[in-house]
Amino acid sequence: MKHLTQTQIALHAGGDLPLFESLYARLHLRRCARCRQQFAAFAALRAETAETAQELPPGVDWQSLEMEMRANIRLGLTAGAIVDQAFSSGPDPEPEELETKAPEPEPAHIPVRRLNWSLSSPWLPGAAVLGSLTVVVVLVWLLSYPPISHAPGRYAQAPGSTVMTAQNAGLELRHGGGALTLLPPAAEHASLSVDLGAGARAEYVDVETGQMTIHQVFYGDDE
Amino acid sequence: MSDSPHLDLQWQGSTSEQARQNEFVQTHLRRVFLIIYRIVGDVADAQDLTQEAFIKALQRQDQLKDLEKAAHWLSRIATNTALDFLRRRGRYAATGIDTLYDAPASSSSEFDDPEARVLRREQHNRLSSILACLTPRERMALVLRDVEGLPAEEVAERMSCGTATVRSHIANARIKFKRLLGRTRR
């Protein structure tokens, strides 16, 4: 009696033989104990592989790995969106132009986003409308919430609480006598913003390399 | 959950959209990480590639219209990302396997039965060692067919080759696997 080849048995164990070969293999296995034993070994191996492969590698702390990956994915999406925004806002400006628009030493206003639009930009009407709306929103906000510090780039929740400051020197958190400062990298261009819903954020773009650094400080009550 | 069967995960900074994206990531993260890990064989590489796969997926989410197809679509991106990585590098990294022997126990497994933990670790190490001995295409075919449970035709499509070639890879991988497993158990 001619036995099945190892290849045939290996494929049959996973249901991967073509129809006629599969029928032949099935008939053969009924009559041949040796091939049947081989078949059972391949089938068991396949099941064990599938089961073991579903488990995490030993030594992996999934919780911390998951947190790290989720944060990196969020960061990657944010960076991608910023790059898209930069490309869709028109041609790259000349380096001199950027240098003149490099961050000034004074703190930035709330919210501040530096956008390099020229007078001929097709986005100008939209920018004008957006700018007007921003002014109105900021005015309403200032009038509605007098306890909030009026210092540019600064948001204080209540006296004695944590104060978050976004300025060109970096993002700073002050609480009591202590302060934590995220210093900016040596970047030519920076965009700073303070979002009352999400926290403070600084984006730095190195004009020469295109490398982008994002600092984001979130705050909020734990639910 | 949304009433609509469509995913709407556009990144525009909206909190609800970000929440949906986070849910999407949380639902599929472990599965995608494991697929990639089994293909590339190294935890650090798998971490990078998993992140890359999710970023690619969420940036191209306008192509994703059906929630039920999301998992399938994401697996495709994950395997393509892993395959590209192997093509770029040209070989399989077995370095992660050695580090796994010395890796400290995770906090979640501290309360497990020590014998069961040792046995699991041995199984993992054996699986990783054997996978490392396969060629990248054999490993890919085996993982997609026997771990992911994809039909051979779809494995062929993902690997951009014919079904007969995939069957050959699968058979070779299973035969090598059986032989090597026999050796490690002796």
Short mmCIF file of C-alpha atoms in Angstrom, two decimals:
data_model
loop_
_atom_site.label_atom_id
_atom_site.label_comp_id
_atom_site.label_asym_id
_atom_site.label_seq_id
_atom_site.Cartn_x
_atom_site.Cartn_y
_atom_site.Cartn_z
CA MET A 1 0.00 0.00 0.00
CA LYS A 2 1.32 3.40 -0.96
CA HIS A 3 1.32 5.81 1.99
CA LEU A 4 0.34 9.46 1.89
CA THR A 5 3.25 11.89 1.72
CA GLN A 6 4.07 14.15 4.67
CA THR A 7 2.94 17.12 2.58
CA GLN A 8 -0.43 15.52 1.90
CA ILE A 9 -0.96 14.66 5.56
CA ALA A 10 0.15 18.12 6.71
CA LEU A 11 -2.26 19.80 4.32
CA HIS A 12 -5.12 17.40 5.05
CA ALA A 13 -4.76 18.09 8.80
CA GLY A 14 -5.72 21.70 8.12
CA GLY A 15 -8.33 20.94 5.46
CA ASP A 16 -6.08 22.41 2.77
CA LEU A 17 -6.07 19.62 0.21
CA PRO A 18 -8.05 20.08 -3.00
CA LEU A 19 -11.35 18.16 -3.10
CA PHE A 20 -10.33 14.97 -4.88
CA GLU A 21 -7.02 14.65 -3.04
CA SER A 22 -8.90 15.21 0.19
CA LEU A 23 -11.36 12.39 -0.60
CA TYR A 24 -8.48 10.06 -1.45
CA ALA A 25 -6.67 10.99 1.79
CA ARG A 26 -9.80 10.35 3.83
CA LEU A 27 -10.26 6.90 2.33
CA HIS A 28 -6.61 6.09 2.86
CA LEU A 29 -6.65 7.15 6.50
CA ARG A 30 -9.49 4.71 7.22
CA ARG A 31 -7.27 1.86 6.18
CA CYS A 32 -3.80 3.01 7.28
CA ALA A 33 -2.93 3.25 10.98
CA ARG A 34 0.52 4.72 10.32
CA CYS A 35 -0.82 7.67 8.28
CA ARG A 36 -3.67 8.08 10.75
CA GLN A 37 -1.16 8.51 13.55
CA GLN A 38 0.74 11.11 11.53
CA PHE A 39 -2.49 12.89 10.74
CA ALA A 40 -3.46 13.02 14.45
CA ALA A 41 -0.05 14.45 15.33
CA PHE A 42 -0.38 17.24 12.73
CA ALA A 43 -3.93 18.04 13.85
CA ALA A 44 -2.89 18.23 17.52
CA LEU A 45 0.08 20.41 16.65
CA ARG A 46 -2.12 22.78 14.70
CA ALA A 47 -4.53 23.13 17.62
CA GLU A 48 -1.71 23.70 20.10
CA THR A 49 -0.11 26.34 17.89
CA ALA A 50 -3.37 28.24 17.52
CA GLU A 51 -4.01 28.15 21.26
CA THR A 52 -0.51 29.16 22.34
CA ALA A 53 -0.36 31.94 19.77
CA GLN A 54 -3.40 33.64 21.28
CA GLU A 55 -1.60 34.21 24.57
CA LEU A 56 0.69 37.12 25.29
CA PRO A 57 4.41 36.47 25.43
CA PRO A 58 5.57 35.80 28.99
CA GLY A 59 7.01 38.80 30.75
CA VAL A 60 4.90 41.29 28.84
CA ASP A 61 2.99 43.66 31.09
CA TRP A 62 0.01 44.18 28.83
CA GLN A 63 -1.49 47.05 30.78
CA SER A 64 1.55 49.26 30.48
CA LEU A 65 2.25 48.16 26.90
CA GLU A 66 -1.34 48.90 25.93
CA MET A 67 -1.23 52.34 27.54
CA GLU A 68 2.03 53.15 25.79
CA MET A 69 0.78 52.00 22.41
CA ARG A 70 -2.50 53.90 22.76
CA ALA A 71 -0.67 57.10 23.66
CA ASN A 72 1.73 56.66 20.72
CA ILE A 73 -1.13 55.99 18.31
CA ARG A 74 -2.89 59.17 19.48
CA LEU A 75 0.34 61.10 19.08
CA GLY A 76 0.91 59.69 15.60
CA LEU A 77 -2.60 60.62 14.50
CA THR A 78 -2.18 64.11 15.89
CA ALA A 79 1.17 64.58 14.17
CA GLY A 80 -0.32 63.30 10.90
CA ALA A 81 -3.21 65.72 11.16
CA ILE A 82 -0.83 68.62 11.79
CA VAL A 83 1.30 67.66 8.80
CA ASP A 84 -1.84 67.42 6.62
CA GLN A 85 -2.90 70.82 7.86
CA ALA A 86 0.52 72.27 7.09
CA PHE A 87 0.49 70.85 3.55
CA SER A 88 -3.05 71.97 2.83
CA SER A 89 -2.36 75.56 3.93
CA GLY A 90 -0.34 76.36 0.83
CA PRO A 91 3.29 76.34 -0.30
CA ASP A 92 6.10 76.37 2.24
CA PRO A 93 7.19 79.87 3.15
CA GLU A 94 10.74 81.07 2.64
CA PRO A 95 13.09 80.44 5.57
CA GLU A 96 13.55 84.21 6.11
CA GLU A 97 9.82 84.57 6.42
CA LEU A 98 9.75 81.90 9.08
CA GLU A 99 12.59 83.48 10.95
CA THR A 100 10.72 86.75 11.18
CA LYS A 101 7.77 84.80 12.56
CA ALA A 102 9.84 82.89 15.11
CA PRO A 103 8.34 82.90 18.61
CA GLU A 104 8.68 86.14 20.52
CA PRO A 105 9.80 85.98 24.14
CA GLU A 106 6.41 87.18 25.45
CA PRO A 107 3.78 84.66 26.49
CA ALA A 108 1.28 83.65 23.80
CA HIS A 109 -2.37 84.62 23.89
CA ILE A 110 -5.19 82.16 24.43
CA PRO A 111 -5.64 80.42 22.05
CA VAL A 112 -2.74 81.11 19.70
CA ARG A 113 -2.06 79.32 16.47
CA ARG A 114 0.52 80.69 14.06
CA LEU A 115 -0.55 80.07 10.51
CA ASN A 116 1.61 81.17 7.59
CA TRP A 117 -1.04 82.47 5.23
CA SER A 118 -0.16 85.04 2.62
CA LEU A 119 -2.53 87.82 1.56
CA SER A 120 -3.31 85.94 -1.63
CA SER A 121 -4.20 82.76 0.21
CA PRO A 122 -7.61 81.34 -0.73
CA TRP A 123 -8.11 80.63 2.98
CA LEU A 124 -8.01 84.32 3.87
CA PRO A 125 -11.82 84.95 3.93
CA GLY A 126 -12.30 81.86 6.08
CA ALA A 127 -9.46 82.95 8.33
CA ALA A 128 -11.02 86.37 8.75
CA VAL A 129 -14.35 84.83 9.76
CA LEU A 130 -12.62 82.38 12.09
CA GLY A 131 -10.58 85.18 13.63
CA SER A 132 -13.67 87.27 14.26
CA LEU A 133 -15.45 84.32 15.82
CA THR A 134 -12.44 83.64 18.02
CA VAL A 135 -12.41 87.22 19.26
CA VAL A 136 -16.14 87.03 20.08
CA VAL A 137 -15.76 83.69 21.87
CA VAL A 138 -12.78 84.91 23.87
CA LEU A 139 -14.61 88.10 24.87
CA VAL A 140 -17.69 86.17 25.97
CA TRP A 141 -15.51 83.80 27.88
CA LEU A 142 -13.57 86.56 29.63
CA LEU A 143 -16.79 88.29 30.63
CA SER A 144 -18.43 85.08 31.83
CA TYR A 145 -15.60 83.74 33.95
CA PRO A 146 -14.00 86.55 35.95
CA PRO A 147 -12.03 84.23 38.32
CA ILE A 148 -9.89 83.00 35.48
CA SER A 149 -6.51 84.63 35.30
CA HIS A 150 -6.21 87.17 32.51
CA ALA A 151 -2.50 86.55 32.04
CA PRO A 152 -1.87 85.40 28.48
CA GLY A 153 -1.55 81.68 28.10
CA ARG A 154 -2.52 81.06 31.68
CA TYR A 155 -5.50 79.22 33.08
CA ALA A 156 -6.23 79.09 36.78
CA GLN A 157 -9.13 77.02 38.12
CA ALA A 158 -9.31 78.61 41.58
CA PRO A 159 -7.00 80.37 44.00
CA GLY A 160 -4.42 77.92 45.33
CA SER A 161 -5.12 75.39 42.61
CA THR A 162 -2.89 74.20 39.81
CA VAL A 163 -1.99 76.86 37.25
CA MET A 164 -1.19 75.88 33.71
CA THR A 165 0.83 78.26 31.55
CA ALA A 166 1.51 77.97 27.84
CA GLN A 167 4.16 80.29 26.54
CA ASN A 168 7.07 80.26 24.15
CA ALA A 169 9.39 79.18 26.92
CA GLY A 170 7.37 75.98 27.25
CA LEU A 171 4.40 74.56 29.09
CA GLU A 172 4.40 75.04 32.82
CA LEU A 173 2.32 73.58 35.63
CA ARG A 174 2.46 75.40 38.98
CA HIS A 175 1.01 74.07 42.18
CA GLY A 176 1.83 75.43 45.61
CA GLY A 177 5.52 76.24 45.58
CA GLY A 178 6.47 73.71 42.89
CA ALA A 179 6.51 73.93 39.14
CA LEU A 180 6.90 71.48 36.31
CA THR A 181 8.09 72.91 32.99
CA LEU A 182 8.19 71.18 29.64
CA LEU A 183 10.93 73.06 27.83
CA PRO A 184 10.70 73.49 24.06
CA PRO A 185 13.19 71.85 21.72
CA ALA A 186 15.43 74.00 19.54
CA ALA A 187 12.74 74.54 16.92
CA GLU A 188 12.31 77.44 14.55
CA HIS A 189 8.57 77.56 14.61
CA ALA A 190 6.11 76.96 17.39
CA SER A 191 2.38 76.89 17.70
CA LEU A 192 0.91 77.18 21.16
CA SER A 193 -2.63 76.65 22.27
CA VAL A 194 -4.64 76.36 25.44
CA ASP A 195 -7.82 74.37 25.16
CA LEU A 196 -10.06 74.70 28.19
CA GLY A 197 -11.58 71.32 27.43
CA ALA A 198 -8.38 69.37 27.04
CA GLY A 199 -5.38 71.22 28.42
CA ALA A 200 -2.34 73.02 27.11
CA ARG A 201 -0.50 72.05 24.03
CA ALA A 202 2.64 73.22 22.23
CA GLU A 203 3.68 72.10 18.78
CA TYR A 204 7.21 72.74 17.62
CA VAL A 205 8.34 72.23 14.06
CA ASP A 206 11.99 72.24 13.08
CA VAL A 207 12.06 74.08 9.78
CA GLU A 208 15.22 72.40 8.53
CA THR A 209 14.41 68.78 9.28
CA GLY A 210 10.63 68.92 9.41
CA GLN A 211 10.80 67.10 12.73
CA MET A 212 7.81 67.80 14.89
CA THR A 213 7.61 67.77 18.68
CA ILE A 214 4.30 67.91 20.47
CA HIS A 215 3.90 68.65 24.15
CA GLN A 216 0.42 68.14 25.49
CA VAL A 217 -0.62 68.48 29.10
CA PHE A 218 -4.09 67.12 29.83
CA TYR A 219 -6.07 67.97 32.89
CA GLY A 220 -9.47 67.09 34.18
CA ASP A 221 -11.36 65.46 37.01
CA ASP A 222 -11.14 61.71 37.26
CA GLU A 223 -14.50 60.11 36.67
CA MET B 1 -22.53 52.80 20.34
CA SER B 2 -23.72 54.54 17.28
CA ASP B 3 -26.96 53.49 15.60
CA SER B 4 -25.24 53.74 12.28
CA PRO B 5 -23.26 50.73 11.08
CA HIS B 6 -20.71 53.12 9.62
CA LEU B 7 -17.56 54.16 11.34
CA ASP B 8 -17.09 57.86 11.68
CA LEU B 9 -13.66 58.24 13.21
CA GLN B 10 -12.33 61.28 11.39
CA TRP B 11 -9.62 63.00 13.40
CA GLN B 12 -10.68 66.55 13.87
CA GLY B 13 -10.13 66.89 17.58
CA SER B 14 -13.73 66.19 18.56
CA THR B 15 -13.97 64.42 21.89
CA SER B 16 -16.64 61.97 20.75
CA GLU B 17 -14.68 61.11 17.62
CA GLN B 18 -11.57 60.56 19.67
CA ALA B 19 -13.58 58.38 22.02
CA ARG B 20 -14.70 56.25 19.09
CA GLN B 21 -11.16 55.98 17.85
CA ASN B 22 -10.04 54.98 21.33
CA GLU B 23 -12.75 52.32 21.46
CA PHE B 24 -11.69 51.01 18.07
CA VAL B 25 -8.07 50.82 19.24
CA GLN B 26 -8.97 49.19 22.53
CA THR B 27 -11.17 46.57 20.86
CA HIS B 28 -8.54 45.41 18.40
CA LEU B 29 -5.19 46.30 19.97
CA ARG B 30 -4.35 42.97 21.60
CA ARG B 31 -5.38 40.89 18.61
CA VAL B 32 -3.40 43.01 16.17
CA PHE B 33 -0.37 43.07 18.45
CA LEU B 34 -0.41 39.26 18.67
CA ILE B 35 -0.74 38.78 14.91
CA ILE B 36 2.22 41.04 14.29
CA TYR B 37 4.24 39.60 17.16
CA ARG B 38 3.83 36.06 15.80
CA ILE B 39 5.01 37.23 12.39
CA VAL B 40 8.00 39.35 13.42
CA GLY B 41 8.92 37.53 16.65
CA ASP B 42 10.01 40.49 18.71
CA VAL B 43 7.98 42.43 21.28
CA ALA B 44 9.55 45.83 20.59
CA ASP B 45 9.19 45.49 16.81
CA ALA B 46 5.63 44.24 17.25
CA GLN B 47 4.84 47.27 19.38
CA ASP B 48 6.17 49.70 16.77
CA LEU B 49 4.42 47.92 13.92
CA THR B 50 1.13 47.69 15.81
CA GLN B 51 1.19 51.43 16.36
CA GLU B 52 2.04 51.98 12.71
CA ALA B 53 -0.81 49.72 11.59
CA PHE B 54 -3.37 51.54 13.72
CA ILE B 55 -2.17 54.96 12.59
CA LYS B 56 -2.40 53.84 8.95
CA ALA B 57 -5.85 52.39 9.56
CA LEU B 58 -7.26 55.41 11.33
CA GLN B 59 -5.78 57.82 8.79
CA ARG B 60 -7.50 55.87 6.00
CA GLN B 61 -10.71 55.23 7.84
CA ASP B 62 -12.77 56.81 5.07
CA GLN B 63 -12.17 53.50 3.28
CA LEU B 64 -13.85 51.70 6.14
CA LYS B 65 -17.61 51.74 5.71
CA ASP B 66 -18.72 48.67 7.58
CA LEU B 67 -18.06 47.98 11.25
CA GLU B 68 -18.25 44.23 10.70
CA LYS B 69 -15.46 44.46 8.18
CA ALA B 70 -13.32 46.60 10.46
CA ALA B 71 -11.53 43.71 12.14
CA HIS B 72 -10.80 42.03 8.83
CA TRP B 73 -9.60 45.26 7.26
CA LEU B 74 -7.38 46.03 10.21
CA SER B 75 -5.84 42.52 10.12
CA ARG B 76 -5.02 43.08 6.49
CA ILE B 77 -3.24 46.34 7.27
CA ALA B 78 -1.44 44.67 10.19
CA THR B 79 -0.18 41.72 8.16
CA ASN B 80 0.87 43.98 5.29
CA THR B 81 2.74 46.22 7.73
CA ALA B 82 4.49 43.17 9.22
CA LEU B 83 5.28 41.74 5.79
CA ASP B 84 6.73 45.07 4.61
CA PHE B 85 8.86 45.15 7.72
CA LEU B 86 10.21 41.64 7.05
CA ARG B 87 10.90 42.55 3.43
CA ARG B 88 12.81 45.65 4.51
CA ARG B 89 14.80 43.81 7.11
CA GLY B 90 15.16 40.56 5.20
CA ARG B 91 15.31 38.28 8.17
CA TYR B 92 13.52 37.23 11.30
CA ALA B 93 14.65 38.61 14.64
CA ALA B 94 15.01 35.91 17.21
CA THR B 95 16.50 38.27 19.77
CA GLY B 96 13.19 38.68 21.56
CA ILE B 97 13.10 35.01 22.41
CA ASP B 98 16.20 35.19 24.58
CA THR B 99 14.91 38.19 26.43
CA LEU B 100 11.67 36.37 27.14
CA TYR B 101 13.55 33.76 29.17
CA ASP B 102 14.86 36.43 31.50
CA ALA B 103 11.82 38.67 31.44
CA PRO B 104 10.27 39.30 34.83
CA ALA B 105 6.81 37.92 35.44
CA SER B 106 4.04 40.37 34.68
CA SER B 107 2.03 41.67 37.57
CA SER B 108 -1.11 39.97 36.30
CA SER B 109 0.49 36.54 36.42
CA GLU B 110 1.92 36.86 39.92
CA PHE B 111 -1.05 35.06 41.40
CA ASP B 112 -1.02 32.22 38.88
CA ASP B 113 0.03 28.73 39.67
CA PRO B 114 3.86 28.74 39.31
CA GLU B 115 3.85 25.37 37.52
CA ALA B 116 1.28 26.56 35.02
CA ARG B 117 3.30 29.71 34.49
CA VAL B 118 6.47 27.76 33.80
CA LEU B 119 4.61 25.47 31.42
CA ARG B 120 3.09 28.43 29.57
CA ARG B 121 6.44 30.08 29.28
CA GLU B 122 7.94 26.89 27.90
CA GLN B 123 5.16 26.60 25.33
CA HIS B 124 5.67 30.20 24.29
CA ASN B 125 9.39 29.85 24.02
CA ARG B 126 9.02 26.69 22.00
CA LEU B 127 6.54 28.32 19.67
CA SER B 128 8.74 31.39 19.26
CA SER B 129 11.88 29.32 18.68
CA ILE B 130 10.19 27.17 16.07
CA LEU B 131 8.61 30.14 14.31
CA ALA B 132 12.08 31.69 14.18
CA CYS B 133 13.35 28.68 12.22
CA LEU B 134 10.78 29.10 9.44
CA THR B 135 11.31 31.34 6.45
CA PRO B 136 9.36 34.63 6.66
CA ARG B 137 6.86 33.46 4.04
CA GLU B 138 6.36 30.08 5.71
CA ARG B 139 5.82 31.82 9.03
CA MET B 140 3.42 34.30 7.54
CA ALA B 141 1.43 31.54 5.81
CA LEU B 142 1.30 29.46 8.99
CA VAL B 143 0.22 32.35 11.21
CA LEU B 144 -2.46 33.53 8.81
CA ARG B 145 -3.79 30.04 8.14
CA ASP B 146 -3.47 28.25 11.49
CA VAL B 147 -3.61 31.12 13.97
CA GLU B 148 -5.82 33.63 12.19
CA GLY B 149 -7.85 30.90 10.48
CA LEU B 150 -7.93 32.57 7.07
CA PRO B 151 -8.67 30.35 4.05
CA ALA B 152 -5.68 29.52 1.86
CA GLU B 153 -7.07 31.66 -0.97
CA GLU B 154 -7.11 34.73 1.24
CA VAL B 155 -3.65 34.00 2.60
CA ALA B 156 -2.49 33.84 -1.03
CA GLU B 157 -4.10 37.19 -1.76
CA ARG B 158 -2.47 38.80 1.27
CA MET B 159 0.91 37.40 0.38
CA SER B 160 0.51 38.33 -3.30
CA CYS B 161 1.15 34.82 -4.57
CA GLY B 162 -0.78 31.81 -5.87
CA THR B 163 -2.81 29.38 -3.76
CA ALA B 164 -0.53 26.49 -4.73
CA THR B 165 2.47 28.44 -3.43
CA VAL B 166 0.67 29.16 -0.17
CA ARG B 167 -0.22 25.47 0.22
CA SER B 168 3.42 24.63 -0.30
CA HIS B 169 4.48 27.17 2.36
CA ILE B 170 1.85 25.87 4.78
CA ALA B 171 2.84 22.23 4.27
CA ASN B 172 6.55 23.00 4.66
CA ALA B 173 5.88 25.07 7.78
CA ARG B 174 3.76 22.34 9.41
CA ILE B 175 6.30 19.63 8.59
CA LYS B 176 9.20 21.71 9.94
CA PHE B 177 7.14 22.63 12.97
CA LYS B 178 6.39 18.99 13.76
CA ARG B 179 9.99 17.95 13.29
CA LEU B 180 11.39 20.78 15.43
CA LEU B 181 8.78 20.29 18.12
CA GLY B 182 9.75 16.62 18.32
CA ARG B 183 13.37 17.66 18.84
CA THR B 184 12.65 20.26 21.53
CA ARG B 185 10.48 17.82 23.47
CA ARG B 186 13.17 15.14 23.55
#
